[in-house]
mmCIF file with all atom_site columns, C-alpha atoms in Angstrom:
data_model
loop_
_atom_site.group_PDB
_atom_site.id
_atom_site.type_symbol
_atom_site.label_atom_id
_atom_site.label_alt_id
_atom_site.label_comp_id
_atom_site.label_asym_id
_atom_site.label_entity_id
_atom_site.label_seq_id
_atom_site.pdbx_PDB_ins_code
_atom_site.Cartn_x
_atom_site.Cartn_y
_atom_site.Cartn_z
_atom_site.occupancy
_atom_site.B_iso_or_equiv
_atom_site.pdbx_formal_charge
_atom_site.auth_seq_id
_atom_site.auth_comp_id
_atom_site.auth_asym_id
_atom_site.auth_atom_id
_atom_site.pdbx_PDB_model_num
ATOM 1   C CA . MET M 1 1   ? -7.040  226.419 115.763 1.00 50.00 ? 1   MET M CA 1
ATOM 2   C CA . LEU M 1 2   ? -6.809  222.857 117.042 1.00 64.00 ? 2   LEU M CA 1
ATOM 3   C CA . LYS M 1 3   ? -5.985  222.394 120.440 1.00 88.00 ? 3   LYS M CA 1
ATOM 4   C CA . ARG M 1 4   ? -3.120  220.096 121.299 1.00 93.00 ? 4   ARG M CA 1
ATOM 5   C CA . GLU M 1 5   ? -5.234  217.428 122.912 1.00 94.00 ? 5   GLU M CA 1
ATOM 6   C CA . GLU M 1 6   ? -7.141  217.019 119.788 1.00 95.00 ? 6   GLU M CA 1
ATOM 7   C CA . ILE M 1 7   ? -4.029  216.336 118.070 1.00 96.00 ? 7   ILE M CA 1
ATOM 8   C CA . ILE M 1 8   ? -2.862  213.879 120.813 1.00 97.00 ? 8   ILE M CA 1
ATOM 9   C CA . ASP M 1 9   ? -6.076  212.160 121.008 1.00 96.00 ? 9   ASP M CA 1
ATOM 10  C CA . ALA M 1 10  ? -6.059  211.714 117.314 1.00 97.00 ? 10  ALA M CA 1
ATOM 11  C CA . ALA M 1 11  ? -2.114  210.259 117.291 1.00 97.00 ? 11  ALA M CA 1
ATOM 12  C CA . TYR M 1 12  ? -2.938  207.809 119.980 1.00 96.00 ? 12  TYR M CA 1
ATOM 13  C CA . SER M 1 13  ? -5.828  206.434 118.013 1.00 95.00 ? 13  SER M CA 1
ATOM 14  C CA . LEU M 1 14  ? -3.682  206.245 114.869 1.00 95.00 ? 14  LEU M CA 1
ATOM 15  C CA . LEU M 1 15  ? -0.836  204.417 116.814 1.00 94.00 ? 15  LEU M CA 1
ATOM 16  C CA . LEU M 1 16  ? -3.023  201.932 118.051 1.00 91.00 ? 16  LEU M CA 1
ATOM 17  C CA . GLU M 1 17  ? -4.596  201.145 114.536 1.00 91.00 ? 17  GLU M CA 1
ATOM 18  C CA . LYS M 1 18  ? -1.306  201.590 112.452 1.00 93.00 ? 18  LYS M CA 1
ATOM 19  C CA . GLY M 1 19  ? 1.528   201.598 114.742 1.00 93.00 ? 19  GLY M CA 1
ATOM 20  C CA . TYR M 1 20  ? 4.389   204.294 114.804 1.00 94.00 ? 20  TYR M CA 1
ATOM 21  C CA . GLU M 1 21  ? 5.933   203.505 111.462 1.00 93.00 ? 21  GLU M CA 1
ATOM 22  C CA . GLY M 1 22  ? 2.339   203.397 109.766 1.00 94.00 ? 22  GLY M CA 1
ATOM 23  C CA . MET M 1 23  ? 1.296   206.658 111.035 1.00 96.00 ? 23  MET M CA 1
ATOM 24  C CA . GLY M 1 24  ? 2.079   209.788 109.263 1.00 95.00 ? 24  GLY M CA 1
ATOM 25  C CA . ILE M 1 25  ? 1.406   213.153 109.920 1.00 95.00 ? 25  ILE M CA 1
ATOM 26  C CA . GLN M 1 26  ? -1.014  213.253 107.004 1.00 95.00 ? 26  GLN M CA 1
ATOM 27  C CA . ASP M 1 27  ? -2.949  210.772 108.674 1.00 96.00 ? 27  ASP M CA 1
ATOM 28  C CA . ILE M 1 28  ? -3.202  213.145 111.802 1.00 96.00 ? 28  ILE M CA 1
ATOM 29  C CA . LEU M 1 29  ? -4.131  215.958 109.345 1.00 94.00 ? 29  LEU M CA 1
ATOM 30  C CA . ASP M 1 30  ? -6.840  213.657 107.630 1.00 94.00 ? 30  ASP M CA 1
ATOM 31  C CA . LYS M 1 31  ? -8.465  212.766 111.038 1.00 94.00 ? 31  LYS M CA 1
ATOM 32  C CA . ILE M 1 32  ? -8.560  216.060 112.871 1.00 94.00 ? 32  ILE M CA 1
ATOM 33  C CA . ASN M 1 33  ? -9.383  217.748 109.262 1.00 90.00 ? 33  ASN M CA 1
ATOM 34  C CA . ALA M 1 34  ? -6.512  220.255 109.683 1.00 87.00 ? 34  ALA M CA 1
ATOM 35  C CA . THR M 1 35  ? -3.349  221.582 108.020 1.00 86.00 ? 35  THR M CA 1
ATOM 36  C CA . LYS M 1 36  ? 0.210   221.002 108.587 1.00 91.00 ? 36  LYS M CA 1
ATOM 37  C CA . GLY M 1 37  ? 0.550   224.773 110.519 1.00 91.00 ? 37  GLY M CA 1
ATOM 38  C CA . CYS M 1 38  ? -1.902  223.520 112.931 1.00 87.00 ? 38  CYS M CA 1
ATOM 39  C CA . VAL M 1 39  ? -0.010  220.666 113.941 1.00 91.00 ? 39  VAL M CA 1
ATOM 40  C CA . TYR M 1 40  ? 3.796   221.930 113.775 1.00 92.00 ? 40  TYR M CA 1
ATOM 41  C CA . TYR M 1 41  ? 2.428   224.857 115.879 1.00 93.00 ? 41  TYR M CA 1
ATOM 42  C CA . HIS M 1 42  ? 2.142   222.515 118.721 1.00 94.00 ? 42  HIS M CA 1
ATOM 43  C CA . PHE M 1 43  ? 4.898   219.707 117.560 1.00 96.00 ? 43  PHE M CA 1
ATOM 44  C CA . LYS M 1 44  ? 8.145   219.743 115.791 1.00 96.00 ? 44  LYS M CA 1
ATOM 45  C CA . SER M 1 45  ? 8.134   216.087 114.498 1.00 96.00 ? 45  SER M CA 1
ATOM 46  C CA . LYS M 1 46  ? 5.975   213.029 114.547 1.00 96.00 ? 46  LYS M CA 1
ATOM 47  C CA . ARG M 1 47  ? 8.329   211.816 117.335 1.00 96.00 ? 47  ARG M CA 1
ATOM 48  C CA . ASP M 1 48  ? 7.442   214.563 119.431 1.00 97.00 ? 48  ASP M CA 1
ATOM 49  C CA . ILE M 1 49  ? 3.593   213.870 119.123 1.00 97.00 ? 49  ILE M CA 1
ATOM 50  C CA . ALA M 1 50  ? 4.307   210.195 119.611 1.00 96.00 ? 50  ALA M CA 1
ATOM 51  C CA . ALA M 1 51  ? 6.574   211.325 123.001 1.00 97.00 ? 51  ALA M CA 1
ATOM 52  C CA . ALA M 1 52  ? 3.412   213.320 124.099 1.00 97.00 ? 52  ALA M CA 1
ATOM 53  C CA . VAL M 1 53  ? 1.198   210.489 123.270 1.00 97.00 ? 53  VAL M CA 1
ATOM 54  C CA . ILE M 1 54  ? 3.286   208.181 125.873 1.00 97.00 ? 54  ILE M CA 1
ATOM 55  C CA . GLU M 1 55  ? 3.800   211.002 128.392 1.00 97.00 ? 55  GLU M CA 1
ATOM 56  C CA . GLU M 1 56  ? 0.066   212.331 128.371 1.00 97.00 ? 56  GLU M CA 1
ATOM 57  C CA . VAL M 1 57  ? -2.118  209.492 127.568 1.00 97.00 ? 57  VAL M CA 1
ATOM 58  C CA . ILE M 1 58  ? -0.433  206.108 127.995 1.00 97.00 ? 58  ILE M CA 1
ATOM 59  C CA . LYS M 1 59  ? 1.855   206.688 131.035 1.00 97.00 ? 59  LYS M CA 1
ATOM 60  C CA . PRO M 1 60  ? -1.149  208.475 133.233 1.00 97.00 ? 60  PRO M CA 1
ATOM 61  C CA . ALA M 1 61  ? -3.450  205.377 132.023 1.00 96.00 ? 61  ALA M CA 1
ATOM 62  C CA . TYR M 1 62  ? -0.848  203.269 133.541 1.00 96.00 ? 62  TYR M CA 1
ATOM 63  C CA . SER M 1 63  ? -0.848  205.112 136.771 1.00 97.00 ? 63  SER M CA 1
ATOM 64  C CA . ASP M 1 64  ? -4.677  205.313 137.242 1.00 97.00 ? 64  ASP M CA 1
ATOM 65  C CA . ASN M 1 65  ? -4.963  201.622 136.806 1.00 97.00 ? 65  ASN M CA 1
ATOM 66  C CA . TRP M 1 66  ? -2.243  200.059 138.739 1.00 98.00 ? 66  TRP M CA 1
ATOM 67  C CA . SER M 1 67  ? -1.071  202.977 141.521 1.00 97.00 ? 67  SER M CA 1
ATOM 68  C CA . GLY M 1 68  ? -3.528  201.428 144.102 1.00 96.00 ? 68  GLY M CA 1
ATOM 69  C CA . ILE M 1 69  ? -2.524  198.168 144.025 1.00 97.00 ? 69  ILE M CA 1
ATOM 70  C CA . SER M 1 70  ? 0.145   198.267 146.401 1.00 91.00 ? 70  SER M CA 1
ATOM 71  C CA . ASN M 1 71  ? -1.918  199.536 149.382 1.00 93.00 ? 71  ASN M CA 1
ATOM 72  C CA . ALA M 1 72  ? -4.464  197.209 148.837 1.00 96.00 ? 72  ALA M CA 1
ATOM 73  C CA . GLU M 1 73  ? -5.755  195.099 152.097 1.00 96.00 ? 73  GLU M CA 1
ATOM 74  C CA . ASN M 1 74  ? -4.923  192.151 149.447 1.00 97.00 ? 74  ASN M CA 1
ATOM 75  C CA . PRO M 1 75  ? -2.474  192.988 147.013 1.00 98.00 ? 75  PRO M CA 1
ATOM 76  C CA . ILE M 1 76  ? -2.808  190.146 145.004 1.00 98.00 ? 76  ILE M CA 1
ATOM 77  C CA . SER M 1 77  ? -6.638  190.510 144.789 1.00 98.00 ? 77  SER M CA 1
ATOM 78  C CA . ALA M 1 78  ? -5.892  194.132 143.791 1.00 98.00 ? 78  ALA M CA 1
ATOM 79  C CA . ILE M 1 79  ? -3.997  192.889 140.933 1.00 98.00 ? 79  ILE M CA 1
ATOM 80  C CA . ILE M 1 80  ? -6.394  190.416 139.759 1.00 98.00 ? 80  ILE M CA 1
ATOM 81  C CA . LYS M 1 81  ? -9.063  193.040 140.135 1.00 98.00 ? 81  LYS M CA 1
ATOM 82  C CA . VAL M 1 82  ? -7.454  195.395 137.556 1.00 98.00 ? 82  VAL M CA 1
ATOM 83  C CA . ILE M 1 83  ? -6.619  192.697 134.946 1.00 98.00 ? 83  ILE M CA 1
ATOM 84  C CA . ASP M 1 84  ? -10.244 191.921 135.061 1.00 98.00 ? 84  ASP M CA 1
ATOM 85  C CA . GLU M 1 85  ? -11.259 195.493 134.958 1.00 98.00 ? 85  GLU M CA 1
ATOM 86  C CA . ILE M 1 86  ? -8.883  196.022 132.062 1.00 98.00 ? 86  ILE M CA 1
ATOM 87  C CA . TYR M 1 87  ? -10.631 193.042 130.257 1.00 98.00 ? 87  TYR M CA 1
ATOM 88  C CA . ARG M 1 88  ? -13.527 194.391 130.918 1.00 98.00 ? 88  ARG M CA 1
ATOM 89  C CA . LYS M 1 89  ? -13.264 197.811 129.482 1.00 97.00 ? 89  LYS M CA 1
ATOM 90  C CA . ASN M 1 90  ? -10.757 196.895 126.638 1.00 96.00 ? 90  ASN M CA 1
ATOM 91  C CA . GLY M 1 91  ? -10.878 193.165 125.795 1.00 97.00 ? 91  GLY M CA 1
ATOM 92  C CA . LYS M 1 92  ? -12.394 194.053 122.308 1.00 96.00 ? 92  LYS M CA 1
ATOM 93  C CA . ARG M 1 93  ? -9.923  196.618 121.487 1.00 95.00 ? 93  ARG M CA 1
ATOM 94  C CA . LEU M 1 94  ? -6.789  194.659 123.016 1.00 96.00 ? 94  LEU M CA 1
ATOM 95  C CA . ALA M 1 95  ? -7.697  191.529 121.072 1.00 96.00 ? 95  ALA M CA 1
ATOM 96  C CA . LYS M 1 96  ? -7.996  193.556 117.768 1.00 95.00 ? 96  LYS M CA 1
ATOM 97  C CA . ASN M 1 97  ? -5.505  196.472 118.187 1.00 94.00 ? 97  ASN M CA 1
ATOM 98  C CA . GLY M 1 98  ? -3.036  195.059 120.955 1.00 94.00 ? 98  GLY M CA 1
ATOM 99  C CA . CYS M 1 99  ? -1.711  197.135 124.038 1.00 94.00 ? 99  CYS M CA 1
ATOM 100 C CA . PRO M 1 100 ? -0.144  200.257 123.075 1.00 91.00 ? 100 PRO M CA 1
ATOM 101 C CA . VAL M 1 101 ? 2.805   199.976 125.056 1.00 92.00 ? 101 VAL M CA 1
ATOM 102 C CA . GLY M 1 102 ? 3.514   196.304 123.898 1.00 93.00 ? 102 GLY M CA 1
ATOM 103 C CA . ASN M 1 103 ? 2.975   197.594 120.336 1.00 93.00 ? 103 ASN M CA 1
ATOM 104 C CA . LEU M 1 104 ? 5.376   200.605 120.898 1.00 92.00 ? 104 LEU M CA 1
ATOM 105 C CA . MET M 1 105 ? 7.837   198.605 122.603 1.00 91.00 ? 105 MET M CA 1
ATOM 106 C CA . LEU M 1 106 ? 8.119   196.070 120.133 1.00 91.00 ? 106 LEU M CA 1
ATOM 107 C CA . GLU M 1 107 ? 8.215   198.389 117.221 1.00 91.00 ? 107 GLU M CA 1
ATOM 108 C CA . LEU M 1 108 ? 10.757  201.224 118.523 1.00 88.00 ? 108 LEU M CA 1
ATOM 109 C CA . SER M 1 109 ? 12.921  199.485 121.175 1.00 84.00 ? 109 SER M CA 1
ATOM 110 C CA . ALA M 1 110 ? 15.502  198.914 118.525 1.00 86.00 ? 110 ALA M CA 1
ATOM 111 C CA . LYS M 1 111 ? 14.818  201.797 115.888 1.00 89.00 ? 111 LYS M CA 1
ATOM 112 C CA . ASP M 1 112 ? 14.085  205.074 118.187 1.00 92.00 ? 112 ASP M CA 1
ATOM 113 C CA . GLU M 1 113 ? 16.238  205.353 121.590 1.00 93.00 ? 113 GLU M CA 1
ATOM 114 C CA . ILE M 1 114 ? 14.200  208.320 122.271 1.00 94.00 ? 114 ILE M CA 1
ATOM 115 C CA . LEU M 1 115 ? 10.912  206.886 122.155 1.00 95.00 ? 115 LEU M CA 1
ATOM 116 C CA . ALA M 1 116 ? 12.310  203.695 123.623 1.00 94.00 ? 116 ALA M CA 1
ATOM 117 C CA . LYS M 1 117 ? 13.360  205.389 126.641 1.00 96.00 ? 117 LYS M CA 1
ATOM 118 C CA . TYR M 1 118 ? 9.630   207.059 127.157 1.00 96.00 ? 118 TYR M CA 1
ATOM 119 C CA . ILE M 1 119 ? 8.264   203.226 126.962 1.00 96.00 ? 119 ILE M CA 1
ATOM 120 C CA . ASN M 1 120 ? 10.570  201.685 129.310 1.00 96.00 ? 120 ASN M CA 1
ATOM 121 C CA . GLU M 1 121 ? 9.832   204.709 131.685 1.00 97.00 ? 121 GLU M CA 1
ATOM 122 C CA . VAL M 1 122 ? 5.912   203.311 131.443 1.00 97.00 ? 122 VAL M CA 1
ATOM 123 C CA . ILE M 1 123 ? 7.591   199.821 131.961 1.00 97.00 ? 123 ILE M CA 1
ATOM 124 C CA . ASN M 1 124 ? 9.158   200.474 135.007 1.00 98.00 ? 124 ASN M CA 1
ATOM 125 C CA . LEU M 1 125 ? 6.477   202.490 136.484 1.00 98.00 ? 125 LEU M CA 1
ATOM 126 C CA . TRP M 1 126 ? 4.220   199.682 135.917 1.00 98.00 ? 126 TRP M CA 1
ATOM 127 C CA . HIS M 1 127 ? 6.740   197.220 136.946 1.00 98.00 ? 127 HIS M CA 1
ATOM 128 C CA . GLY M 1 128 ? 7.145   199.191 140.472 1.00 98.00 ? 128 GLY M CA 1
ATOM 129 C CA . TYR M 1 129 ? 3.739   199.362 141.149 1.00 98.00 ? 129 TYR M CA 1
ATOM 130 C CA . ILE M 1 130 ? 3.449   195.669 140.893 1.00 98.00 ? 130 ILE M CA 1
ATOM 131 C CA . GLU M 1 131 ? 6.676   195.334 142.851 1.00 98.00 ? 131 GLU M CA 1
ATOM 132 C CA . LYS M 1 132 ? 5.641   197.210 145.985 1.00 98.00 ? 132 LYS M CA 1
ATOM 133 C CA . ALA M 1 133 ? 2.311   195.280 145.790 1.00 98.00 ? 133 ALA M CA 1
ATOM 134 C CA . LEU M 1 134 ? 4.042   192.093 146.041 1.00 98.00 ? 134 LEU M CA 1
ATOM 135 C CA . GLU M 1 135 ? 6.186   193.298 148.956 1.00 98.00 ? 135 GLU M CA 1
ATOM 136 C CA . ASN M 1 136 ? 3.244   194.209 150.763 1.00 97.00 ? 136 ASN M CA 1
ATOM 137 C CA . ALA M 1 137 ? 1.755   190.764 149.886 1.00 98.00 ? 137 ALA M CA 1
ATOM 138 C CA . VAL M 1 138 ? 4.911   189.130 151.501 1.00 97.00 ? 138 VAL M CA 1
ATOM 139 C CA . THR M 1 139 ? 4.660   191.472 154.478 1.00 97.00 ? 139 THR M CA 1
ATOM 140 C CA . LYS M 1 140 ? 0.988   190.634 155.035 1.00 96.00 ? 140 LYS M CA 1
ATOM 141 C CA . LYS M 1 141 ? 2.036   186.947 154.491 1.00 97.00 ? 141 LYS M CA 1
ATOM 142 C CA . ILE M 1 142 ? -0.326  186.475 151.638 1.00 97.00 ? 142 ILE M CA 1
ATOM 143 C CA . ILE M 1 143 ? 2.788   185.143 149.594 1.00 97.00 ? 143 ILE M CA 1
ATOM 144 C CA . ASP M 1 144 ? 5.610   183.265 150.792 1.00 96.00 ? 144 ASP M CA 1
ATOM 145 C CA . LYS M 1 145 ? 8.671   185.394 151.979 1.00 95.00 ? 145 LYS M CA 1
ATOM 146 C CA . LYS M 1 146 ? 10.788  183.869 149.446 1.00 96.00 ? 146 LYS M CA 1
ATOM 147 C CA . THR M 1 147 ? 9.178   185.239 146.628 1.00 97.00 ? 147 THR M CA 1
ATOM 148 C CA . ASP M 1 148 ? 11.357  187.090 144.497 1.00 98.00 ? 148 ASP M CA 1
ATOM 149 C CA . VAL M 1 149 ? 9.101   189.840 143.976 1.00 98.00 ? 149 VAL M CA 1
ATOM 150 C CA . LYS M 1 150 ? 11.003  191.536 141.199 1.00 98.00 ? 150 LYS M CA 1
ATOM 151 C CA . SER M 1 151 ? 11.198  188.396 139.050 1.00 98.00 ? 151 SER M CA 1
ATOM 152 C CA . VAL M 1 152 ? 7.564   187.806 139.756 1.00 98.00 ? 152 VAL M CA 1
ATOM 153 C CA . ALA M 1 153 ? 6.944   191.315 138.750 1.00 98.00 ? 153 ALA M CA 1
ATOM 154 C CA . SER M 1 154 ? 8.641   191.235 135.359 1.00 98.00 ? 154 SER M CA 1
ATOM 155 C CA . PHE M 1 155 ? 7.061   187.666 134.610 1.00 98.00 ? 155 PHE M CA 1
ATOM 156 C CA . ILE M 1 156 ? 3.453   189.419 135.487 1.00 98.00 ? 156 ILE M CA 1
ATOM 157 C CA . ILE M 1 157 ? 4.047   192.113 133.121 1.00 98.00 ? 157 ILE M CA 1
ATOM 158 C CA . GLY M 1 158 ? 5.509   189.733 130.559 1.00 97.00 ? 158 GLY M CA 1
ATOM 159 C CA . SER M 1 159 ? 2.545   187.550 130.909 1.00 98.00 ? 159 SER M CA 1
ATOM 160 C CA . PHE M 1 160 ? 0.082   190.389 130.890 1.00 98.00 ? 160 PHE M CA 1
ATOM 161 C CA . GLU M 1 161 ? 1.614   191.888 127.397 1.00 97.00 ? 161 GLU M CA 1
ATOM 162 C CA . GLY M 1 162 ? 1.954   188.144 125.910 1.00 97.00 ? 162 GLY M CA 1
ATOM 163 C CA . CYS M 1 163 ? -1.673  187.491 126.360 1.00 98.00 ? 163 CYS M CA 1
ATOM 164 C CA . ILE M 1 164 ? -2.268  190.782 124.519 1.00 98.00 ? 164 ILE M CA 1
ATOM 165 C CA . MET M 1 165 ? 0.041   189.811 121.661 1.00 96.00 ? 165 MET M CA 1
ATOM 166 C CA . LEU M 1 166 ? -1.284  186.286 121.554 1.00 97.00 ? 166 LEU M CA 1
ATOM 167 C CA . SER M 1 167 ? -5.057  187.477 121.159 1.00 97.00 ? 167 SER M CA 1
ATOM 168 C CA . LYS M 1 168 ? -4.135  190.446 118.838 1.00 96.00 ? 168 LYS M CA 1
ATOM 169 C CA . SER M 1 169 ? -2.140  187.630 116.684 1.00 96.00 ? 169 SER M CA 1
ATOM 170 C CA . SER M 1 170 ? -5.251  185.495 116.378 1.00 97.00 ? 170 SER M CA 1
ATOM 171 C CA . GLN M 1 171 ? -7.811  188.502 116.563 1.00 96.00 ? 171 GLN M CA 1
ATOM 172 C CA . SER M 1 172 ? -9.497  186.297 119.698 1.00 97.00 ? 172 SER M CA 1
ATOM 173 C CA . GLU M 1 173 ? -10.743 188.345 122.483 1.00 97.00 ? 173 GLU M CA 1
ATOM 174 C CA . GLU M 1 174 ? -12.109 184.365 123.964 1.00 98.00 ? 174 GLU M CA 1
ATOM 175 C CA . LEU M 1 175 ? -7.868  183.803 123.825 1.00 98.00 ? 175 LEU M CA 1
ATOM 176 C CA . LEU M 1 176 ? -7.332  186.995 125.884 1.00 98.00 ? 176 LEU M CA 1
ATOM 177 C CA . LYS M 1 177 ? -9.983  185.912 128.425 1.00 98.00 ? 177 LYS M CA 1
ATOM 178 C CA . ASP M 1 178 ? -8.365  182.623 128.670 1.00 98.00 ? 178 ASP M CA 1
ATOM 179 C CA . CYS M 1 179 ? -4.781  183.460 128.935 1.00 98.00 ? 179 CYS M CA 1
ATOM 180 C CA . PHE M 1 180 ? -5.967  186.362 131.672 1.00 98.00 ? 180 PHE M CA 1
ATOM 181 C CA . HIS M 1 181 ? -7.453  183.474 133.324 1.00 98.00 ? 181 HIS M CA 1
ATOM 182 C CA . ASN M 1 182 ? -4.461  181.314 133.730 1.00 98.00 ? 182 ASN M CA 1
ATOM 183 C CA . LEU M 1 183 ? -2.319  184.741 134.829 1.00 98.00 ? 183 LEU M CA 1
ATOM 184 C CA . LYS M 1 184 ? -4.977  185.087 137.472 1.00 98.00 ? 184 LYS M CA 1
ATOM 185 C CA . ASN M 1 185 ? -4.910  181.611 138.722 1.00 98.00 ? 185 ASN M CA 1
ATOM 186 C CA . TYR M 1 186 ? -0.936  181.864 138.993 1.00 98.00 ? 186 TYR M CA 1
ATOM 187 C CA . LEU M 1 187 ? -1.099  185.084 141.070 1.00 98.00 ? 187 LEU M CA 1
ATOM 188 C CA . LEU M 1 188 ? -4.000  183.153 143.414 1.00 97.00 ? 188 LEU M CA 1
ATOM 189 C CA . ASN M 1 189 ? -1.212  180.307 143.697 1.00 96.00 ? 189 ASN M CA 1
ATOM 190 C CA . LEU M 1 190 ? 1.927   182.585 144.501 1.00 94.00 ? 190 LEU M CA 1
#
């Protein structure tokens, strides 16, 4: 019998490729060459699979990428380093498929309250990491003490996701690189 992780991995890949609405249970079955019984042994529905992808793949990835920025010697440099690393590792994929959180947020926020809640938990986690990093930057006098760190954290996330959406729309990795460059310049000028 297939392992739960194989189902989640296949679903994650399909969510990136087709989106939630475009992905069906049959797509998962075809990808892992399984029967419905294998999938339904672990999950009750497509929604449960998507929730597991968010909780077990996407959320931990965001924690891995962003959790260390608040304790960095220079939190602004740490944020820039994360942006650079994400581009280096995933720029081509992001320009082709977009960001899983951004894609799901747009697709599900008005359609599925339960999955939207899971996505919002990821966004809130991410926002918290950036907000703490900015607070640390204020404490260290790296950025102005009058900086509204909550609003700036929201702007950083919106800009980051916007860069990815623009690059996905045009299928341009170069556009993503340029847009991230401008976001990093913004951070340096805080």
